[in-house]
mmCIF file of C-alpha atoms in Angstrom:
data_model
loop_
_atom_site.group_PDB
_atom_site.id
_atom_site.type_symbol
_atom_site.label_atom_id
_atom_site.label_comp_id
_atom_site.label_asym_id
_atom_site.label_seq_id
_atom_site.Cartn_x
_atom_site.Cartn_y
_atom_site.Cartn_z
ATOM 1 C CA MET A 5 -76.765 24.422 -21.295
ATOM 2 C CA ALA A 6 -74.622 25.421 -24.262
ATOM 3 C CA GLU A 7 -73.528 28.652 -22.557
ATOM 4 C CA CYS A 8 -72.530 26.863 -19.407
ATOM 5 C CA THR A 9 -70.611 24.298 -21.440
ATOM 6 C CA THR A 10 -68.635 27.023 -23.262
ATOM 7 C CA LEU A 11 -67.872 28.880 -20.034
ATOM 8 C CA ASP A 12 -66.953 25.696 -18.179
ATOM 9 C CA SER A 13 -64.694 24.579 -21.018
ATOM 10 C CA LEU A 14 -62.823 27.894 -20.945
ATOM 11 C CA LEU A 15 -62.414 27.650 -17.166
ATOM 12 C CA GLU A 16 -61.111 24.078 -17.425
ATOM 13 C CA MET A 17 -58.559 25.227 -20.010
ATOM 14 C CA GLY A 18 -57.143 27.654 -17.417
ATOM 15 C CA PHE A 19 -58.706 30.941 -18.490
ATOM 16 C CA ASP A 20 -59.614 33.438 -15.788
ATOM 17 C CA ARG A 21 -63.337 33.669 -15.045
ATOM 18 C CA ASN A 22 -63.503 37.377 -15.915
ATOM 19 C CA ARG A 23 -61.906 36.728 -19.286
ATOM 20 C CA ALA A 24 -64.065 33.668 -19.956
ATOM 21 C CA GLU A 25 -67.273 35.520 -19.151
ATOM 22 C CA LYS A 26 -66.284 38.443 -21.377
ATOM 23 C CA ALA A 27 -65.434 36.112 -24.252
ATOM 24 C CA VAL A 28 -68.776 34.299 -24.011
ATOM 25 C CA ALA A 29 -70.705 37.590 -23.766
ATOM 26 C CA HIS A 30 -68.894 39.410 -26.596
ATOM 27 C CA THR A 31 -69.159 36.469 -29.022
ATOM 28 C CA GLY A 32 -72.831 35.946 -28.319
ATOM 29 C CA ASN A 33 -72.097 32.426 -27.046
ATOM 30 C CA GLN A 34 -71.446 31.152 -30.581
ATOM 31 C CA GLY A 35 -69.089 28.386 -29.567
ATOM 32 C CA ILE A 36 -65.798 27.683 -27.885
ATOM 33 C CA GLU A 37 -63.718 28.486 -30.981
ATOM 34 C CA ARG A 38 -65.186 31.977 -31.357
ATOM 35 C CA ALA A 39 -64.634 32.624 -27.654
ATOM 36 C CA MET A 40 -61.001 31.453 -27.889
ATOM 37 C CA ASP A 41 -60.404 33.681 -30.920
ATOM 38 C CA TRP A 42 -61.810 36.647 -29.028
ATOM 39 C CA LEU A 43 -59.555 35.915 -26.019
ATOM 40 C CA MET A 44 -56.428 35.694 -28.144
ATOM 41 C CA GLU A 45 -57.262 38.935 -29.977
ATOM 42 C CA HIS A 46 -57.973 40.877 -26.773
ATOM 43 C CA GLU A 47 -55.480 39.321 -24.367
ATOM 44 C CA ASN A 48 -53.479 42.576 -24.275
ATOM 45 C CA ASP A 49 -56.443 44.863 -23.588
ATOM 46 C CA PRO A 50 -55.832 46.952 -20.433
ATOM 47 C CA ASP A 51 -59.267 46.061 -18.978
ATOM 48 C CA ILE A 52 -59.246 42.365 -19.896
ATOM 49 C CA ASP A 53 -58.974 41.243 -16.243
ATOM 50 C CA GLU A 54 -61.631 43.568 -14.876
ATOM 51 C CA PRO A 55 -64.855 41.869 -13.751
ATOM 52 C CA TYR A 56 -67.447 41.574 -16.491
ATOM 53 C CA VAL A 57 -70.493 43.781 -15.893
ATOM 54 C CA PRO A 58 -73.375 42.869 -18.228
ATOM 55 C CA PRO A 59 -75.678 45.622 -19.495
ATOM 56 C CA ALA A 60 -78.683 46.532 -17.373
ATOM 57 C CA GLY A 61 -81.315 43.801 -17.480
ATOM 58 C CA ASN A 62 -79.000 41.418 -19.325
ATOM 59 C CA THR A 63 -77.059 38.453 -18.014
ATOM 60 C CA LEU A 64 -75.395 35.505 -19.676
ATOM 61 C CA GLY A 65 -78.019 33.280 -21.172
ATOM 62 C CA THR A 66 -80.946 35.668 -20.575
ATOM 63 C CA THR A 67 -80.816 38.100 -23.521
ATOM 64 C CA GLU A 68 -82.777 36.015 -25.944
ATOM 65 C CA GLU A 69 -85.181 34.880 -23.245
ATOM 66 C CA GLN A 70 -86.153 38.489 -22.415
ATOM 67 C CA THR A 71 -86.854 39.399 -26.061
ATOM 68 C CA GLN A 72 -88.914 36.330 -26.869
ATOM 69 C CA SER A 73 -92.718 36.421 -26.940
ATOM 70 C CA PRO A 74 -94.760 34.102 -24.685
ATOM 71 C CA THR A 75 -95.297 31.756 -27.622
ATOM 72 C CA ASP A 76 -91.576 31.653 -28.399
ATOM 73 C CA THR A 77 -90.829 31.113 -24.734
ATOM 74 C CA SER A 78 -93.097 28.091 -24.502
ATOM 75 C CA GLU A 79 -91.567 26.655 -27.682
ATOM 76 C CA SER A 80 -88.051 27.199 -26.334
ATOM 77 C CA ILE A 81 -88.967 25.447 -23.111
ATOM 78 C CA GLU A 82 -90.294 22.469 -25.067
ATOM 79 C CA ASP A 83 -87.116 22.362 -27.220
ATOM 80 C CA ALA A 84 -84.944 22.583 -24.113
ATOM 81 C CA GLU A 85 -86.830 19.710 -22.489
ATOM 82 C CA GLN A 86 -86.363 17.601 -25.623
ATOM 83 C CA MET A 87 -82.630 18.441 -25.707
ATOM 84 C CA ASP A 88 -82.273 17.601 -22.027
ATOM 85 C CA ASP A 89 -83.944 14.271 -22.646
ATOM 86 C CA SER A 90 -81.700 13.473 -25.626
ATOM 87 C CA LYS A 91 -78.415 14.888 -24.188
ATOM 88 C CA GLN A 92 -76.379 12.464 -22.198
ATOM 89 C CA PRO A 93 -73.943 13.728 -19.558
ATOM 90 C CA MET A 94 -70.263 13.616 -20.656
ATOM 91 C CA THR A 95 -68.006 11.121 -19.010
ATOM 92 C CA GLU A 96 -64.718 12.201 -17.465
ATOM 93 C CA GLU A 97 -62.792 10.691 -20.367
ATOM 94 C CA GLU A 98 -64.930 12.543 -22.930
ATOM 95 C CA ARG A 99 -64.547 15.799 -21.019
ATOM 96 C CA MET A 100 -60.748 15.420 -20.870
ATOM 97 C CA GLU A 101 -60.681 14.591 -24.576
ATOM 98 C CA GLN A 102 -62.666 17.720 -25.355
ATOM 99 C CA VAL A 103 -60.376 19.873 -23.195
ATOM 100 C CA LYS A 104 -57.325 18.376 -24.912
ATOM 101 C CA ARG A 105 -58.813 19.068 -28.329
ATOM 102 C CA LEU A 106 -59.590 22.626 -27.357
ATOM 103 C CA GLU A 107 -56.064 23.181 -26.001
ATOM 104 C CA GLU A 108 -54.601 21.906 -29.261
ATOM 105 C CA LEU A 109 -56.950 24.210 -31.146
ATOM 106 C CA MET A 110 -55.871 27.121 -28.988
ATOM 107 C CA LYS A 111 -52.180 26.341 -29.593
ATOM 108 C CA MET A 112 -52.820 26.144 -33.321
ATOM 109 C CA ARG A 113 -54.612 29.498 -33.287
ATOM 110 C CA GLN A 114 -51.820 31.054 -31.234
ATOM 111 C CA GLU A 115 -49.244 29.719 -33.700
ATOM 112 C CA GLU A 116 -51.262 31.113 -36.598
ATOM 113 C CA ARG A 117 -51.484 34.462 -34.860
ATOM 114 C CA ARG A 118 -47.717 34.546 -34.179
ATOM 115 C CA GLU A 119 -47.022 33.668 -37.796
ATOM 116 C CA ARG A 120 -49.379 36.392 -38.956
ATOM 117 C CA GLU A 121 -47.767 38.937 -36.634
ATOM 118 C CA ARG A 122 -44.294 37.858 -37.817
ATOM 119 C CA LYS A 123 -45.286 38.388 -41.453
ATOM 120 C CA GLU A 124 -46.828 41.752 -40.615
ATOM 121 C CA GLU A 125 -43.641 42.798 -38.808
ATOM 122 C CA ILE A 126 -41.536 41.724 -41.802
ATOM 123 C CA GLU A 127 -43.792 43.734 -44.102
ATOM 124 C CA ARG A 128 -43.556 46.789 -41.839
ATOM 125 C CA GLU A 129 -39.770 46.447 -41.760
ATOM 126 C CA LYS A 130 -39.727 46.315 -45.559
ATOM 127 C CA GLN A 131 -41.841 49.468 -45.705
ATOM 128 C CA ARG A 132 -39.527 51.238 -43.244
ATOM 129 C CA ARG A 133 -36.461 50.276 -45.271
ATOM 130 C CA LYS A 134 -38.121 51.366 -48.496
ATOM 131 C CA GLN A 135 -39.054 54.727 -46.996
ATOM 132 C CA GLY A 136 -35.526 55.110 -45.599
ATOM 133 C CA GLN A 137 -33.993 54.397 -49.011
ATOM 134 C CA GLU A 138 -36.352 56.865 -50.684
ATOM 135 C CA LEU A 139 -35.438 59.488 -48.094
ATOM 136 C CA LEU A 140 -31.719 58.878 -48.680
ATOM 137 C CA GLN A 141 -32.230 59.172 -52.424
ATOM 138 C CA VAL A 142 -34.045 62.484 -51.978
ATOM 139 C CA LYS A 143 -31.265 63.807 -49.714
ATOM 140 C CA GLN A 144 -28.581 62.636 -52.161
ATOM 141 C CA LYS A 145 -30.397 64.307 -55.062
ATOM 142 C CA LEU A 146 -30.652 67.563 -53.106
ATOM 143 C CA GLN A 147 -26.925 67.404 -52.279
ATOM 144 C CA ASP A 148 -26.046 66.661 -55.909
ATOM 145 C CA ASP A 149 -28.200 69.563 -57.103
ATOM 146 C CA GLU A 150 -26.585 71.887 -54.560
ATOM 147 C CA MET A 151 -23.066 70.790 -55.545
ATOM 148 C CA LYS A 152 -23.918 71.229 -59.215
ATOM 149 C CA LYS A 153 -25.288 74.694 -58.504
ATOM 150 C CA LEU A 154 -22.126 75.671 -56.599
ATOM 151 C CA ALA A 155 -19.912 74.281 -59.368
ATOM 152 C CA ASP A 156 -21.837 76.256 -62.013
ATOM 153 C CA GLN A 157 -21.563 79.393 -59.905
ATOM 154 C CA ARG A 158 -17.784 78.952 -59.508
ATOM 155 C CA ARG A 159 -17.377 78.392 -63.231
ATOM 156 C CA ARG A 160 -19.343 81.565 -63.953
ATOM 157 C CA GLU A 161 -17.257 83.554 -61.465
ATOM 158 C CA LYS A 162 -14.013 82.257 -62.977
ATOM 159 C CA MET A 163 -15.245 83.042 -66.472
ATOM 160 C CA GLU A 164 -16.324 86.546 -65.458
ATOM 161 C CA ASP A 165 -12.973 87.146 -63.771
ATOM 162 C CA LYS A 166 -11.144 85.840 -66.827
ATOM 163 C CA LEU A 167 -13.174 88.085 -69.109
ATOM 164 C CA ALA A 168 -12.555 91.085 -66.860
ATOM 165 C CA LYS A 169 -8.789 90.471 -66.941
ATOM 166 C CA GLN A 170 -8.953 90.011 -70.687
ATOM 167 C CA ARG A 171 -10.771 93.322 -71.072
ATOM 168 C CA VAL A 172 -8.137 95.082 -68.961
ATOM 169 C CA LYS A 173 -5.322 93.525 -71.000
ATOM 170 C CA GLU A 174 -7.011 94.521 -74.241
ATOM 171 C CA LYS A 175 -7.477 98.068 -72.970
ATOM 172 C CA ILE A 176 -3.822 98.240 -71.950
ATOM 173 C CA ALA A 177 -2.804 96.975 -75.384
ATOM 174 C CA ARG A 178 -5.026 99.546 -77.088
ATOM 175 C CA ASP A 179 -3.607 102.313 -74.905
ATOM 176 C CA ARG A 180 -0.042 101.286 -75.794
ATOM 177 C CA GLU A 181 -0.862 101.208 -79.496
ATOM 178 C CA GLU A 182 -2.540 104.603 -79.246
ATOM 179 C CA ARG A 183 0.415 106.096 -77.375
ATOM 180 C CA ALA A 184 2.791 104.554 -79.877
ATOM 181 C CA ARG A 185 0.926 106.198 -82.759
ATOM 182 C CA LYS A 186 0.539 109.473 -80.894
ATOM 183 C CA PHE A 187 3.978 109.876 -79.352
ATOM 184 C CA GLY A 188 6.131 107.653 -81.534
ATOM 185 C CA GLY A 189 7.433 110.481 -83.758
ATOM 186 C CA GLY A 190 7.717 112.927 -80.901
ATOM 187 C CA SER A 191 10.010 110.696 -78.894
ATOM 188 C CA SER A 192 12.467 110.274 -81.769
ATOM 189 C CA SER A 193 12.529 113.972 -82.530
ATOM 190 C CA THR A 194 13.046 114.652 -78.890
ATOM 191 C CA GLY A 195 15.957 112.232 -78.867
ATOM 192 C CA LEU A 196 17.515 113.864 -81.892
ATOM 193 C CA SER A 197 17.114 117.374 -80.597
ATOM 194 C CA SER A 198 18.327 116.565 -77.122
ATOM 195 C CA PRO A 199 22.017 117.490 -77.771
ATOM 196 C CA PRO A 200 21.214 121.080 -78.783
ATOM 197 C CA SER A 201 19.219 121.402 -75.608
ATOM 198 C CA GLU A 202 22.493 121.218 -73.724
ATOM 199 C CA ALA A 203 23.648 124.428 -75.395
ATOM 200 C CA PRO A 204 21.960 126.722 -72.885
ATOM 201 C CA LEU A 205 24.147 125.185 -70.204
ATOM 202 C CA LEU A 206 27.142 126.730 -71.949
ATOM 203 C CA SER A 207 25.464 130.078 -72.266
ATOM 204 C CA PRO A 208 26.748 133.101 -70.407
ATOM 205 C CA PRO A 209 26.309 133.286 -66.646
ATOM 206 C CA ASP A 210 23.369 135.653 -66.925
ATOM 207 C CA ASN A 211 21.152 132.686 -67.980
ATOM 208 C CA GLN A 212 22.120 130.371 -65.108
ATOM 209 C CA GLY A 213 19.342 131.662 -62.878
ATOM 210 C CA ALA A 214 16.566 130.173 -65.129
ATOM 211 C CA PRO A 215 14.882 127.004 -63.660
ATOM 212 C CA PRO A 216 15.805 123.757 -65.412
ATOM 213 C CA ALA A 217 13.158 122.207 -67.647
ATOM 214 C CA LYS A 218 11.115 119.409 -66.027
ATOM 215 C CA LYS A 219 12.275 116.036 -67.281
ATOM 216 C CA ASP A 220 9.733 113.714 -68.899
ATOM 217 C CA TYR A 221 10.072 110.081 -67.825
ATOM 218 C CA ASP A 222 8.959 107.289 -70.085
ATOM 219 C CA ASP A 223 9.302 104.529 -67.490
ATOM 220 C CA CYS A 224 8.065 104.126 -63.944
ATOM 221 C CA ARG A 225 9.408 101.643 -61.356
ATOM 222 C CA ILE A 226 6.678 100.413 -59.023
ATOM 223 C CA GLN A 227 7.356 98.452 -55.825
ATOM 224 C CA VAL A 228 4.356 96.695 -54.292
ATOM 225 C CA ARG A 229 4.082 95.452 -50.702
ATOM 226 C CA LEU A 230 1.652 92.508 -50.515
ATOM 227 C CA LEU A 231 -0.603 91.416 -47.653
ATOM 228 C CA ASP A 232 1.834 88.712 -46.501
ATOM 229 C CA GLY A 233 4.726 91.216 -46.286
ATOM 230 C CA SER A 234 6.453 90.146 -49.481
ATOM 231 C CA THR A 235 7.191 92.634 -52.253
ATOM 232 C CA LEU A 236 6.937 92.808 -56.025
ATOM 233 C CA SER A 237 8.885 95.194 -58.208
ATOM 234 C CA THR A 238 8.613 95.895 -61.920
ATOM 235 C CA VAL A 239 8.781 98.686 -64.494
ATOM 236 C CA PHE A 240 5.742 100.135 -66.278
ATOM 237 C CA LYS A 241 5.380 102.801 -68.920
ATOM 238 C CA ALA A 242 4.596 106.193 -67.464
ATOM 239 C CA GLN A 243 1.432 106.444 -69.551
ATOM 240 C CA GLU A 244 0.067 103.035 -68.555
ATOM 241 C CA PRO A 245 -3.068 103.149 -66.356
ATOM 242 C CA LEU A 246 -3.019 102.085 -62.727
ATOM 243 C CA ALA A 247 -5.242 99.143 -63.784
ATOM 244 C CA ALA A 248 -2.148 97.563 -65.372
ATOM 245 C CA VAL A 249 -0.473 97.502 -61.955
ATOM 246 C CA ARG A 250 -3.590 95.940 -60.439
ATOM 247 C CA VAL A 251 -3.668 93.172 -63.057
ATOM 248 C CA TYR A 252 0.029 92.535 -62.494
ATOM 249 C CA ILE A 253 -0.585 92.125 -58.740
ATOM 250 C CA GLN A 254 -3.550 89.793 -59.343
ATOM 251 C CA MET A 255 -1.528 87.584 -61.639
ATOM 252 C CA ASN A 256 1.583 87.449 -59.464
ATOM 253 C CA GLY A 257 0.592 87.886 -55.848
ATOM 254 C CA GLU A 258 -3.038 88.297 -54.777
ATOM 255 C CA ASN A 259 -4.893 86.037 -57.207
ATOM 256 C CA GLY A 260 -8.565 85.705 -56.360
ATOM 257 C CA GLN A 261 -8.568 88.319 -53.576
ATOM 258 C CA ASP A 262 -10.134 91.760 -53.694
ATOM 259 C CA PHE A 263 -7.874 94.554 -52.444
ATOM 260 C CA ASN A 264 -7.149 98.271 -52.408
ATOM 261 C CA LEU A 265 -3.995 100.100 -53.431
ATOM 262 C CA ILE A 266 -2.646 102.946 -51.313
ATOM 263 C CA THR A 267 0.471 105.077 -51.085
ATOM 264 C CA PRO A 268 1.770 105.514 -47.513
ATOM 265 C CA TYR A 269 3.455 108.961 -47.870
ATOM 266 C CA PRO A 270 1.437 110.956 -48.573
ATOM 267 C CA ARG A 271 -1.366 108.527 -47.790
ATOM 268 C CA ARG A 272 -3.817 108.086 -50.624
ATOM 269 C CA VAL A 273 -6.335 105.350 -51.362
ATOM 270 C CA TYR A 274 -6.844 104.796 -55.077
ATOM 271 C CA THR A 275 -10.435 104.347 -56.233
ATOM 272 C CA ASP A 276 -11.928 102.617 -59.270
ATOM 273 C CA LEU A 277 -11.857 105.945 -61.125
ATOM 274 C CA ASP A 278 -8.103 106.194 -60.521
ATOM 275 C CA MET A 279 -7.584 102.826 -62.244
ATOM 276 C CA GLU A 280 -8.125 104.419 -65.656
ATOM 277 C CA LYS A 281 -5.646 107.253 -65.059
ATOM 278 C CA PRO A 282 -2.015 106.991 -66.232
ATOM 279 C CA LEU A 283 0.738 106.575 -63.659
ATOM 280 C CA SER A 284 2.258 109.940 -64.567
ATOM 281 C CA GLU A 285 -1.002 111.746 -63.810
ATOM 282 C CA LEU A 286 -1.247 110.026 -60.406
ATOM 283 C CA GLY A 287 2.245 111.230 -59.427
ATOM 284 C CA LEU A 288 3.794 107.760 -59.393
ATOM 285 C CA VAL A 289 6.592 108.617 -61.889
ATOM 286 C CA PRO A 290 9.549 107.941 -61.884
ATOM 287 C CA SER A 291 9.145 105.493 -58.942
ATOM 288 C CA ALA A 292 6.650 104.785 -56.225
ATOM 289 C CA VAL A 293 5.752 102.363 -53.456
ATOM 290 C CA LEU A 294 2.237 100.924 -53.335
ATOM 291 C CA VAL A 295 0.773 98.957 -50.440
ATOM 292 C CA VAL A 296 -1.907 96.291 -50.846
ATOM 293 C CA THR A 297 -4.686 96.380 -48.208
ATOM 294 C CA LYS A 298 -7.818 94.314 -47.752
ATOM 295 C CA LYS A 299 -10.938 95.791 -49.241
#
């Protein structure tokens, strides 16, 4: 009788028979409230509307009867007869009141479920936002670390370039000081003895066939053609190394770029070994034209 009452109550509330039978079977017929809770929890199941098929040898209201012993069966029959005698049929008004109460209970449970789902959705949204913020923080930290690494690398490159230029300048200064100590007296004596050197020009005609002495130049005018077509021109000492010309170009025209130096006629590409040689040894005295090319 209790099973039929639960099933009938669910049908009167508008539930489909398949759903009502499944709810009664899966809750073990433990009351209308348990059946309603089961329906609300499984209303989105894909097989909720399929006909209920009880297990083999089991139907609604017969499970306990099949497992009971003959003694238990006789006692159950006696209890059922006593309940039937004491149970009075419900009037229409009582039945409608019960249906109304159950509908209100179902609405309350549905409202509780919606509120629970709303809170769960809010919590999930909070978790998503938290994870998104953590991900952004990780990305920002990686970008900051990368920028810091690039900045440190640029500072090291600038420092190394500055130190390299400083070493070249110091070497040029040392070379000038060394040449000044080595050739300082010779240049003055050469200047003082230069007038007598003109005497052979006034010698008799039999000495005119001798080749003139090769002139030593102290200065060298260098003209440089840059990559953009512009030119630089300045004067260097004949004994200064080609590295001095390179530093001059870096400081005045091609700062930060790596390049080669060549002479067009005759064509010659100057190597790193040539940078330590003086201009006079490289044949660039008294004047020369150098062209800057990309390395």
